[in-house]
Structure formats: C-alpha cells, structure tokens
Short mmCIF file of C-alpha atoms in Angstrom, two decimals:
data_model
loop_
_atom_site.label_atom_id
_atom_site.label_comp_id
_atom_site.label_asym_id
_atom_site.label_seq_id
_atom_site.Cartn_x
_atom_site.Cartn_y
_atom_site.Cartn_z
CA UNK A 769 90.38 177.67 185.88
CA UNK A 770 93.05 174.90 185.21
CA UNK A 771 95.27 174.10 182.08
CA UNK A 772 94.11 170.69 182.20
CA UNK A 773 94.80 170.29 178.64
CA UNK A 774 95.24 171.75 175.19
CA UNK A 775 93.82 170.51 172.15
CA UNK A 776 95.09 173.04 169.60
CA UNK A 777 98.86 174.76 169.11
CA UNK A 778 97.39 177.81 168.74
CA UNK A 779 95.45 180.64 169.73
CA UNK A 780 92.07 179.55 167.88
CA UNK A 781 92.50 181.63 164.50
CA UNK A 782 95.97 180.41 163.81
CA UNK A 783 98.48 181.93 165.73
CA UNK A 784 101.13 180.06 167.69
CA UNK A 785 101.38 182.41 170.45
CA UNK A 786 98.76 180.76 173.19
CA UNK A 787 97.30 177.26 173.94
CA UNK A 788 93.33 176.54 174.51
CA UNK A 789 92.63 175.84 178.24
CA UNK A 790 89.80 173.75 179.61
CA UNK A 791 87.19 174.51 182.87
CA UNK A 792 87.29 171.89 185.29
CA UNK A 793 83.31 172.05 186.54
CA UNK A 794 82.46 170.60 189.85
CA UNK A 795 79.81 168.14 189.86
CA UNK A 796 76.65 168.24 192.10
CA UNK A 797 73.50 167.10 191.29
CA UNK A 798 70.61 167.09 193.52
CA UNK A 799 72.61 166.97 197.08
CA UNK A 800 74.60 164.22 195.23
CA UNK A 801 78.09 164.67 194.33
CA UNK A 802 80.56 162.13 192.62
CA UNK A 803 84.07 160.93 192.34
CA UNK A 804 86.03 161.99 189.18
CA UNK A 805 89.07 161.65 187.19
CA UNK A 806 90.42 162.63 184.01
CA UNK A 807 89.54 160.86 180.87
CA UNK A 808 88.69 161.73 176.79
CA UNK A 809 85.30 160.47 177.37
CA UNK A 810 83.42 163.27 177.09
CA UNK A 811 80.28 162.75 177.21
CA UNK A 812 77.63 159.91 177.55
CA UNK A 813 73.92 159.23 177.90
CA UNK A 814 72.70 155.83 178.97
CA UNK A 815 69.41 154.54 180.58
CA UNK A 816 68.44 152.14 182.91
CA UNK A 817 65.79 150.35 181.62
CA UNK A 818 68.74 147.46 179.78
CA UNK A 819 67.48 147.97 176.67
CA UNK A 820 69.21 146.91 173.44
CA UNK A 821 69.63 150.70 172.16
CA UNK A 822 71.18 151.43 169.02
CA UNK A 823 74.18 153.80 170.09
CA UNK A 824 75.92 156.64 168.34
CA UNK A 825 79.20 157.30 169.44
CA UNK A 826 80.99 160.71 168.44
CA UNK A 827 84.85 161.01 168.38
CA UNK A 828 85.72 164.91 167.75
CA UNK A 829 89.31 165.39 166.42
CA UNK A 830 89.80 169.13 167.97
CA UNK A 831 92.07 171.04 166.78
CA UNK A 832 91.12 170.48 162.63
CA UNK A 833 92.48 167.67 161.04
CA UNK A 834 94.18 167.44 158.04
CA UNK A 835 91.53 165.49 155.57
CA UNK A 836 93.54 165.22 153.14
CA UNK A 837 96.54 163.89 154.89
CA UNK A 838 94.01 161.36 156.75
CA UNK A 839 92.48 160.23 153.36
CA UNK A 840 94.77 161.35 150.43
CA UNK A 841 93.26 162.18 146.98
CA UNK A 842 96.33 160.32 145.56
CA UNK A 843 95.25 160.64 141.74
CA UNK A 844 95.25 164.60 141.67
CA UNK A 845 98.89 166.10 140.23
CA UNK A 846 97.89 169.49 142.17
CA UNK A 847 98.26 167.64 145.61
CA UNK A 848 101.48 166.56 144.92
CA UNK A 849 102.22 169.79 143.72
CA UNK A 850 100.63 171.79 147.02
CA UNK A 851 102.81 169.29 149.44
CA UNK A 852 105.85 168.83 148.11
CA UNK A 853 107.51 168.02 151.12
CA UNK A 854 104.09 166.37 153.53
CA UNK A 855 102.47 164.31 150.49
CA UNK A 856 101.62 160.82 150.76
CA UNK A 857 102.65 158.50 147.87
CA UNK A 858 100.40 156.59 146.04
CA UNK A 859 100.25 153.46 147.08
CA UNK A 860 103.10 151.27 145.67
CA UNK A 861 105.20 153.89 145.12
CA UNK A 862 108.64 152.95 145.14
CA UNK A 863 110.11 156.80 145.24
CA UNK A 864 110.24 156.85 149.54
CA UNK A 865 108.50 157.98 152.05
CA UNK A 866 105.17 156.60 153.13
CA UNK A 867 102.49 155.09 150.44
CA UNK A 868 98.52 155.24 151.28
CA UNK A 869 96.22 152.42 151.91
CA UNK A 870 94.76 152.01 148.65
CA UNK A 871 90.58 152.40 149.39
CA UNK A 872 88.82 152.67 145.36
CA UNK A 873 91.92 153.28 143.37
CA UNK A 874 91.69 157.29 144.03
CA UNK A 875 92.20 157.58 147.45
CA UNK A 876 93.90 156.14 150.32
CA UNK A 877 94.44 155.87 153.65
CA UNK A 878 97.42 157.65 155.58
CA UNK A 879 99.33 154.29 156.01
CA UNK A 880 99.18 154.72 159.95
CA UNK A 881 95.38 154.41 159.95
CA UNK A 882 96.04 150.62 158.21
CA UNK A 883 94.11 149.14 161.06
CA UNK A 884 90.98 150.38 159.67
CA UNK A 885 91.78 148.89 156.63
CA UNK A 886 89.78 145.46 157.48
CA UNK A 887 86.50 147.77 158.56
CA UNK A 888 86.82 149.18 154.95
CA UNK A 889 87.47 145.82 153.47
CA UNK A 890 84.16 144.61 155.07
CA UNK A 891 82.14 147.55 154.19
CA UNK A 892 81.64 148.63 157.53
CA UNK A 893 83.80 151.90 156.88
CA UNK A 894 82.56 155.18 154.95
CA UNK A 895 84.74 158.17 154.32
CA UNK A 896 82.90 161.72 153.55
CA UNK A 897 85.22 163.89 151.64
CA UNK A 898 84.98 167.62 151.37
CA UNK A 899 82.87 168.02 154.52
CA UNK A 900 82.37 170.79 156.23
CA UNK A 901 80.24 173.97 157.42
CA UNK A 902 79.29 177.38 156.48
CA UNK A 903 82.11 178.74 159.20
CA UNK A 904 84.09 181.09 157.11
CA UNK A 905 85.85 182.46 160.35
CA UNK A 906 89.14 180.08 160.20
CA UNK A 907 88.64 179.93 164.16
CA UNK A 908 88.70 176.56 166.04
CA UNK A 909 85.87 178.24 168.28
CA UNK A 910 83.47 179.28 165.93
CA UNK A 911 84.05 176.16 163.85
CA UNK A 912 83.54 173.78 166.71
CA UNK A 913 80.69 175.63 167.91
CA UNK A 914 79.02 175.90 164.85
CA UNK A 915 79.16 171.77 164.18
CA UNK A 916 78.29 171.33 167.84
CA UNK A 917 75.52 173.40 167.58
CA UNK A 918 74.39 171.87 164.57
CA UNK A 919 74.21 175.04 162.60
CA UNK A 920 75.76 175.95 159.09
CA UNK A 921 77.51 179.21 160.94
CA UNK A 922 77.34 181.26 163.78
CA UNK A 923 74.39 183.63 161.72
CA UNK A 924 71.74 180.39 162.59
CA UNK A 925 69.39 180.66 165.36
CA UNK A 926 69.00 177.33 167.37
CA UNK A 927 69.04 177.00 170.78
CA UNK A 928 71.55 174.29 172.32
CA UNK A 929 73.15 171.49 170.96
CA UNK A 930 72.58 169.36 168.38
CA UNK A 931 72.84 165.54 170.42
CA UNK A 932 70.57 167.67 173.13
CA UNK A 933 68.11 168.44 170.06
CA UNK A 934 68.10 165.06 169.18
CA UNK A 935 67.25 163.62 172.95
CA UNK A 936 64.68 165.88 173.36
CA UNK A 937 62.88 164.87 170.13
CA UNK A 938 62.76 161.27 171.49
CA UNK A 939 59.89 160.27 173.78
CA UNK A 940 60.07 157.64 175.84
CA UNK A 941 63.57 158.22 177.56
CA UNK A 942 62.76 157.92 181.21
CA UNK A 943 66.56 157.74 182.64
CA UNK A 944 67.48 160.90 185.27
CA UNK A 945 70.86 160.27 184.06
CA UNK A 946 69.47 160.76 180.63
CA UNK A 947 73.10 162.75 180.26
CA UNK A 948 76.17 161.47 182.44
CA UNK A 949 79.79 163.24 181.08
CA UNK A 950 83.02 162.66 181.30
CA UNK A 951 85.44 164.77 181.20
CA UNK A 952 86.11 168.56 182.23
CA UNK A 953 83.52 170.08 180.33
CA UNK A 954 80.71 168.95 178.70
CA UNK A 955 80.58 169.08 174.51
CA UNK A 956 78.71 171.59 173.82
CA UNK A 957 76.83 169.16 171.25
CA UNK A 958 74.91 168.37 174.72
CA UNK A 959 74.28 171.59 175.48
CA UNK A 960 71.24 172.21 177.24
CA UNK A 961 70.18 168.79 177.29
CA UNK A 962 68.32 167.88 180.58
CA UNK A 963 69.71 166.11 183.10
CA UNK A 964 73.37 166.26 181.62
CA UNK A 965 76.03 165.50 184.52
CA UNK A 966 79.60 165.63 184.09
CA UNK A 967 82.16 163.05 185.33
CA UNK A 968 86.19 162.23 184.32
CA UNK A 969 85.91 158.48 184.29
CA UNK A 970 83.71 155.97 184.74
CA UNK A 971 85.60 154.02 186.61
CA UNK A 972 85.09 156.48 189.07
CA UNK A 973 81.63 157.03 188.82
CA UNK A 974 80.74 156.62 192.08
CA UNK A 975 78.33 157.59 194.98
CA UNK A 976 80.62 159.66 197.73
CA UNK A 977 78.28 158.95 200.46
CA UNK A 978 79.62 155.00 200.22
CA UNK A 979 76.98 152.52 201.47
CA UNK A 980 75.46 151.72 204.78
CA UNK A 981 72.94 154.24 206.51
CA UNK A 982 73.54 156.97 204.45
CA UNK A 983 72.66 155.63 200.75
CA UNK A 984 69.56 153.84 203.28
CA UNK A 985 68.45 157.21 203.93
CA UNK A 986 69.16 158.10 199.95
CA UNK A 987 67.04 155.66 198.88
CA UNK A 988 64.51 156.61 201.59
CA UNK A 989 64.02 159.81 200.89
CA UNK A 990 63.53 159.56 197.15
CA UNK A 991 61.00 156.71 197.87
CA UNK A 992 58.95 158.88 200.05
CA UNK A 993 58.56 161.58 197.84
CA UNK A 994 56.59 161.42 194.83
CA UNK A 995 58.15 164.29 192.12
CA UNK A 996 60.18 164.51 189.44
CA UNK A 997 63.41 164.98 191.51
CA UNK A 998 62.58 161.82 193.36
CA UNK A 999 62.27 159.75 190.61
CA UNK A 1000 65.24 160.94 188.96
CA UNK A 1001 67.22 160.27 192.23
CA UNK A 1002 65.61 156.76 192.28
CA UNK A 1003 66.74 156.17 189.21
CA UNK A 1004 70.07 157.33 189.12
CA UNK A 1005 70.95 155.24 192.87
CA UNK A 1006 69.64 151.93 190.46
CA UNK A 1007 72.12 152.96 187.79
CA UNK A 1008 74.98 153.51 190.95
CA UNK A 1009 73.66 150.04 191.85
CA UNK A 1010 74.18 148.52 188.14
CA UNK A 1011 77.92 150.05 187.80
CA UNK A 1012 78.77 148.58 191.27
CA UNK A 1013 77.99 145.43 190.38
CA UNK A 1014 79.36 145.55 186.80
CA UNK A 1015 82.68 147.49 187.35
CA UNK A 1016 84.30 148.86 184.55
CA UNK A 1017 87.34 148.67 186.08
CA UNK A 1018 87.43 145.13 185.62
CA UNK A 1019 86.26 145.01 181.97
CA UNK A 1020 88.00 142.49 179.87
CA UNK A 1021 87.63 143.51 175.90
CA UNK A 1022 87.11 140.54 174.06
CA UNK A 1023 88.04 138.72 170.63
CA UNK A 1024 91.53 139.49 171.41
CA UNK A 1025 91.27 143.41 171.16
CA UNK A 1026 93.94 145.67 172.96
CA UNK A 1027 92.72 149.27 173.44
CA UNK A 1028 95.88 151.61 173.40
CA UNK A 1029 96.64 152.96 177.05
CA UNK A 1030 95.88 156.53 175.95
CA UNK A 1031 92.65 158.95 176.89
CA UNK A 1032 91.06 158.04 173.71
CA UNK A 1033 91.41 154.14 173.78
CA UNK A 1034 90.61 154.18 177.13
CA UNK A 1035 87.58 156.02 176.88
CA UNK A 1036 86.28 153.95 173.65
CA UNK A 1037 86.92 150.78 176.18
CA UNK A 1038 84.74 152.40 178.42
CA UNK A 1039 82.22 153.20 176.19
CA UNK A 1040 82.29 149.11 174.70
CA UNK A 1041 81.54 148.26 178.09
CA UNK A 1042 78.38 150.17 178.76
CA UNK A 1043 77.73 148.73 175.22
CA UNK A 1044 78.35 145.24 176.75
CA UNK A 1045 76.62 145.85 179.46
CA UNK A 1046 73.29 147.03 177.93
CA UNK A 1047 72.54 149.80 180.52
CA UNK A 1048 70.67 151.90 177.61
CA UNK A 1049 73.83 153.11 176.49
CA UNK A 1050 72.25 155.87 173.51
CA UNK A 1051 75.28 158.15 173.01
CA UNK A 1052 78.53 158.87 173.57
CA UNK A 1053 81.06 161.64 172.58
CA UNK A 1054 84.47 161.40 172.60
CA UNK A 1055 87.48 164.23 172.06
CA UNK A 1056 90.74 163.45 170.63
CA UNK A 1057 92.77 166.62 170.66
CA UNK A 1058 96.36 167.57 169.07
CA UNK A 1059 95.01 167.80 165.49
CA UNK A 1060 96.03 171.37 165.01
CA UNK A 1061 99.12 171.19 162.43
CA UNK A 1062 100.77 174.17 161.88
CA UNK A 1063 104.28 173.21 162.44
CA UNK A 1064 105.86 170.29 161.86
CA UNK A 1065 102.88 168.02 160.59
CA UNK A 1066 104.56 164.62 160.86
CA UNK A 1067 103.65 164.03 164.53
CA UNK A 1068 100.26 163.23 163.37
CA UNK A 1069 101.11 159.95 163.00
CA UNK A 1070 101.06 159.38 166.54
CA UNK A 1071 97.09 160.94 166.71
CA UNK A 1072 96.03 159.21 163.31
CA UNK A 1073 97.72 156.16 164.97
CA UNK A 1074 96.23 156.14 167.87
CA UNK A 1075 92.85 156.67 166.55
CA UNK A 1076 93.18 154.32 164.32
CA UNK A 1077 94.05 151.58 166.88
CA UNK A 1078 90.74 152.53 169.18
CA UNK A 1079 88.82 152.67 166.45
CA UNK A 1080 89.81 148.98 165.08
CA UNK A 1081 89.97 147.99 168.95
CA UNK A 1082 87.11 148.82 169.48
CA UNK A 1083 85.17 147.25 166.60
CA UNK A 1084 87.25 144.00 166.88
CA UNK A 1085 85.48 143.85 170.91
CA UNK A 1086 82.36 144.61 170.30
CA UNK A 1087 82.23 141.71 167.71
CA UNK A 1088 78.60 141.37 166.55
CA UNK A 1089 77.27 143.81 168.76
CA UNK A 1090 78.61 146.32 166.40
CA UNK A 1091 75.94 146.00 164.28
CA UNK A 1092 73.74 148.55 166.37
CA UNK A 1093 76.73 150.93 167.25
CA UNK A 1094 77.50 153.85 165.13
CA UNK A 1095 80.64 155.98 165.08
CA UNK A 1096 81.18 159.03 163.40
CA UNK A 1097 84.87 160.74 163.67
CA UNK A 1098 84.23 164.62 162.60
CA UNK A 1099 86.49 167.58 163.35
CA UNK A 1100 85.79 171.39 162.75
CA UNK A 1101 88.01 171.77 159.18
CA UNK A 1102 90.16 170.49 157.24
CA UNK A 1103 93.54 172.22 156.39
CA UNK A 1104 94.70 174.46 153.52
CA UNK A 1105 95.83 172.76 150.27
CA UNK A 1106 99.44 174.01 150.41
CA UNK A 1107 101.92 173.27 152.73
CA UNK A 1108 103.42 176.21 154.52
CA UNK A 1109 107.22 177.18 155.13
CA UNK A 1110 107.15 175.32 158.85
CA UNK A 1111 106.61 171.80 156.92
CA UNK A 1112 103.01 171.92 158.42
CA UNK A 1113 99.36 173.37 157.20
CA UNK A 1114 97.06 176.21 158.16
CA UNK A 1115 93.60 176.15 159.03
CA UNK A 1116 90.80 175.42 155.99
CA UNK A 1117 87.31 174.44 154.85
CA UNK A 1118 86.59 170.93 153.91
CA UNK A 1119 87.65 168.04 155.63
CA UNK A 1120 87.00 164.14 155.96
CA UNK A 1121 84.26 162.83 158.04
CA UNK A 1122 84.35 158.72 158.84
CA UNK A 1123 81.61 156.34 159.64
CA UNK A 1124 82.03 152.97 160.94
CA UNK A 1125 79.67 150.45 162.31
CA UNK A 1126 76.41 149.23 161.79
CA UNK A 1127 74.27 150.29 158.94
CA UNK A 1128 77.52 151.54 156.93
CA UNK A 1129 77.23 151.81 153.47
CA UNK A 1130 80.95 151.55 154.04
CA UNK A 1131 83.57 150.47 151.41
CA UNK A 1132 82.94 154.05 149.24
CA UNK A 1133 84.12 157.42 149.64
CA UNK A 1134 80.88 159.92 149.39
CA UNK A 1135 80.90 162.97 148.60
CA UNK A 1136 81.65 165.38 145.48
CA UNK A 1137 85.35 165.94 144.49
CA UNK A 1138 85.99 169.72 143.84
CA UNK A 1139 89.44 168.83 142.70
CA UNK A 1140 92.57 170.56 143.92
CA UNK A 1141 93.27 173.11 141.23
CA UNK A 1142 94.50 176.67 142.37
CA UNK A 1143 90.89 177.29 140.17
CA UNK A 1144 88.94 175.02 142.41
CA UNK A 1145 89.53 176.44 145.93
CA UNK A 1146 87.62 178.63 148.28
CA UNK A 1147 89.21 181.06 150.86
CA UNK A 1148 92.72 181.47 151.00
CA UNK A 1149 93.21 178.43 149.28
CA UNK A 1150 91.13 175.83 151.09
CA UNK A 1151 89.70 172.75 149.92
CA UNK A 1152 85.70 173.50 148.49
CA UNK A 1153 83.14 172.12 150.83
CA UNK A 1154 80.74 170.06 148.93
CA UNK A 1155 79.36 168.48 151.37
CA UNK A 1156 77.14 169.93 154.45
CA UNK A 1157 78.50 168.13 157.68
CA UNK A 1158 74.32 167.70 158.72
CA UNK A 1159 73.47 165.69 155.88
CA UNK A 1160 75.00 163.01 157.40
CA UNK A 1161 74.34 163.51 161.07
CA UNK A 1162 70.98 163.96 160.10
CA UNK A 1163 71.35 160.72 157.89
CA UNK A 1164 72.52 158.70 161.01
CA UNK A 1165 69.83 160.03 163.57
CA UNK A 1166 67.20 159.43 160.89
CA UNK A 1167 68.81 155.16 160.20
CA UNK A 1168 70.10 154.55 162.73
CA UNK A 1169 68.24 156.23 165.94
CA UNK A 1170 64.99 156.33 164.01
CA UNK A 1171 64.80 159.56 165.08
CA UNK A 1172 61.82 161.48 162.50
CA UNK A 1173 62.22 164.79 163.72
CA UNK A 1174 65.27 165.75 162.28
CA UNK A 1175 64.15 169.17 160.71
CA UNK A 1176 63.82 170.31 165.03
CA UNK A 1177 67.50 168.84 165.56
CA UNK A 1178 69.23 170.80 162.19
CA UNK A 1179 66.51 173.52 161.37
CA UNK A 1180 66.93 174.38 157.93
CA UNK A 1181 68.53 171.46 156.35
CA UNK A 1182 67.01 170.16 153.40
CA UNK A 1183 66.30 166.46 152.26
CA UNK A 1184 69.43 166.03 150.23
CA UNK A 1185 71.25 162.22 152.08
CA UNK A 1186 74.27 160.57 150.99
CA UNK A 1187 73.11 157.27 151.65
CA UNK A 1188 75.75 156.60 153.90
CA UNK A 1189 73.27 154.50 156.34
CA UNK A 1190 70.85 151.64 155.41
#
C-alpha cells in the first residue's frame, strides 16, 4: 500500500482528520508484464483493428465539486445570500471580486474556466445542472461507487461497472487489450470488464522483454497455439508493435494547442494521440482529484483552471476530429448551499455535469432549476437533484456509441433523455 496520492481533504464523510490513499497494483498479464509510471489517465480501451471509433472520454473530478461555484446560478438572491463571502458576481459586476462568464443570461461560468467559453460559444458545450444520484450517504465512497457502478445508490443490484456494462453489450470488439489502464488503480466504472490491464503512462507502455529473440519466441508461441489466450497475446504484441512505431512520447498537439504540464493535461494529450492515431481508441477515463472544499475554497481556481485549459487544449488539437469524441466531466456531488465558518463548503447532492464534443446539443444549460430557497433544499441543506446522472450517460452511449442495450448497462432507468446528444 502506498500514499501515492490523495484526491479528497478528508476522511470520505467529511472530516478533516485523514487523507484517501491509493493501491499501486502490479501489472501481469499472461507471462507479460509492462513498464509503468504515474499519470491521471486512468483508464483506456482501444483496439487494433484502426478503426474510426467514436470515443467517450470520462474526466472524474474526485473529491465533489462545487457545481455551483463551477457554473453559478447568478440570478438567484438566495445564492448570494448562502455565500456571502465565496459568491461569484454576476457578470459585469463592478462591486469586486471575480464576475462569471455569462452562458444564457442566468448562469455563468467561474471566470477561470473562460477557456471553455469558445466551446460554449460554438455549441459544442452542455452544462447539466442539479445532477446527481440517489446516494444519500454524504460519503465520497459510496457516492463514487454508486456513479461508477452506474446505480442510483448502493441498495441497486448490478454487477460491475457501468463502462464494463457498456463493452460487454457491444459485439464485435475483438481487441485482447479491449481494456489497457493507466494509473494506480483501475476506475471502478471498468470494473469487471474483460481483459482490463492497468498501466501509469503510455509513454511507458512497453514490452519488458525488449526485442530480439525473446519477443521472436513471443510471437512464436502465440502463433502456434490456437486459443483464446493466443489470440489475445497476438493481438496485444501488434498493438506493442503500433505504439513503437507511433510513440507518444513524441506527439506534437496541433492547431497551436498547449496542454498544461500537469497529470490531467498530460493525460488528455495522451488520450488526443491515440485519437490521432486511430488505434480503436473507444474510451477513456480520466481522474482529476483535489475537488474536496472544505476549507478554504479559493484554491479551486487552480483545479477549475487547469481543467479548463485541458479541456480547451484538447478540443483546439483534435480540430475536426472532435466531431466523433465525447467528453463528459462528472464528479460524485455537488456541495452544500451555504458556506461554512472555514470560508469553504461541505459535502451535498446535486452538482454540474459538462459535455463537450461531438453531437453536443451544447450552448444550453439542461436540467430543472429547484431554486436555492432554504424551502427548496434536500438534506442538510443541499442543492435538490433533479436530474438522474444516467439519463445522460445513457443518452451518450445510446448517440453517440450507438450502443441499444442501455437498459443491461443502467438496469432500471427509464426512457426520460435530455436531449443533450444528436
């Protein structure tokens, strides 16, 4: 067990007395094992067959992000009244302090997420507002596992994840390396999907036993046998064979786009490059931790920053091609309504859910307002959830992946869409 890192400030339900660890899990796959190294890219399927795929990507904010300090509800008097001190100004404001992004003339953008301004402009950008689960527990693990499951709370029975529920509903998927992660642990969104395999980077990605007579013998011996575990180690020495040649290390974004140097741009530049590269890139997940805001919220800016700069980075390099890449940025909850006495917030309900890409709707903020009205919470004074996180997962397998089997992936869920996706 290692304290590789620490996503939240504290101990899961809200006290500040212990940080999350992570597992570090060796990686060995069929007599095969592989370099690694740290990185925020969790999590990635791709196959080999260099088809055109249309790819979700994932970004996870762990740790529950403020919604409403990401997307302010700038006309309601009861905000301003709940955060005296951490409200953001409407935009134009000439009183101090910073004014939002103006999106529909209601609400706006925390003024550090500005770079995603142009996505909105172009209607490539969709905000969700109000978005959560049925996780009443306050705790960052039950929340996360409940969305990562795919579940409305922890009472649901379904088996595994909810990206691994979608991969096994789609035939035709021949990769062995159906599921390659990075990171220290894979999402549990994956969980139990076959063939899953864990790295840090994929820079690193790499086949220990170098070249020469021993990957000869590799190749060899999975070309002599005939079964499943010969294919799939065929199959995954071609994809070894495709990275060598096309090494991310030397990936050049292009239209002029600068990824930040942190775990989360660098992973999104990794993930534009399997894009690039048309390996049969189908999804990636991505964690951005240090969302958890109990104390001293204003350091956000630097997460909200940063995200925002991958996130416009990494639209502004894919160019065109974005037009069969999803994103969706989710985290577990939102935060309470009212401030607390440590200039920060505790953990909520509803939050704010983004989608960017192709097949946005994007330009609108969706969802029902339940207003911000001592009257109108839930809990101990959390913002109402009016909006089931799975509608518009669901929504985006069902557009955009074409998968038609979404009742197996979110058992339960009934017909009710947004229309977030064309």
């Amino acid at each position: 067990m290692n304290n590789l890192t620490s996503w939240c400030s504290c101990d899961g339900a809200g006290g500040l007395d212990q940080t999350a660890t992570w597992t570090r899990r060796a990686l060995v796959s069929a007599g095969v094992s592989w370099l690694a190294a740290r990185s925020a890219l969790a999590q990635a399927t791709f196959a080999t067959d260099r088809q055109d795929r249309h790819v979700l990507v994932v970004v996870f904010l762990r740790g529950g992000a403020d919604g409403l300090h990401l997307v302010t509800p700038y006309f309601e008097d009861d905000y301003y009244r709940a955060r005296p001190a951490l409200a953001t100004r409407p935009p134009g404001d000439k009183r101090g302090g910073p004014t939002c992004v103006d999106l529909d003339g209601r609400f706006g953008l925390h003024p550090t997420l500005a770079p995603l301004q142009p996505a909105w402009q172009d209607g490539s950008l969709a905000v969700v507002h109000a978005v959560g689960s049925g996780d009443t527990t306050h705790s960052h693990f039950e929340a996360m596992a409940t969305m990562e499951r795919g579940l409305t709370n922890q009472a649901d029975l379904a088996s595994g994840g909810w990206l691994a529920r979608h991969l096994e509903t789609q035939a035709g998927a021949t990769s062995p390396m159906r599921a390659v992660a990075w990171g220290y642990t894979m999402p549990e969104s994956l969980s139990g999907a076959t063939g899953a395999t864990l790295v840090e980077t994929l820079a690193e990605y790499r086949l220990r036993a170098g070249d020469g007579a021993a990957r000869e013998r590799l190749h060899r011996l999975y070309a002599e046998a005939h079964d499943q575990l010969a294919e799939a180690g065929s199959r995954t020495l071609g994809v070894l064979k495709t990275l060598d040649r096309l090494d991310p290390k030397d990936y050049k974004p292009e239209h002029g786009a600068t990824y930040p140097e942190t775990p989360t741009g660098k992973a999104m530049r990794e993930v534009a490059f399997l894009v690039r590269q048309k390996v049969g890139l189908e999804i990636a997940c991505l964690d951005s931790g240090g969302w958890d805001s109990h104390v001293n919220q204003a350091y956000l800016v630097e997460q909200m920053g940063d995200l925002a700069k991958t996130l416009a980075a990494f639209r502004q390099d894919l160019g065109p091609e974005t037009a069969r890449v999803t994103v969706i940025v989710q985290s577990e909850f939102g935060r309470r309504v009212e401030e607390n006495s440590g200039l920060g917030t505790d953990h909520g309900a509803g939050g704010v859910l983004f989608a960017m890409g192709g097949g946005v709707r994007g330009g609108k903020v969706y969802g029902d307002w339940p207003g911000l009205g001592r009257g109108d919470r839930t809990g101990p004074g959390d913002l109402r959830i009016t909006t089931d996180y799975r509608t518009v997962l669901a929504e985006a397998l069902e557009r955009r992946l074409g998968n038609s089997a979404v009742k197996d992936v979110f058992p339960g869920l009934g017909t009710r869409r947004l229309g977030v996706f064309s």
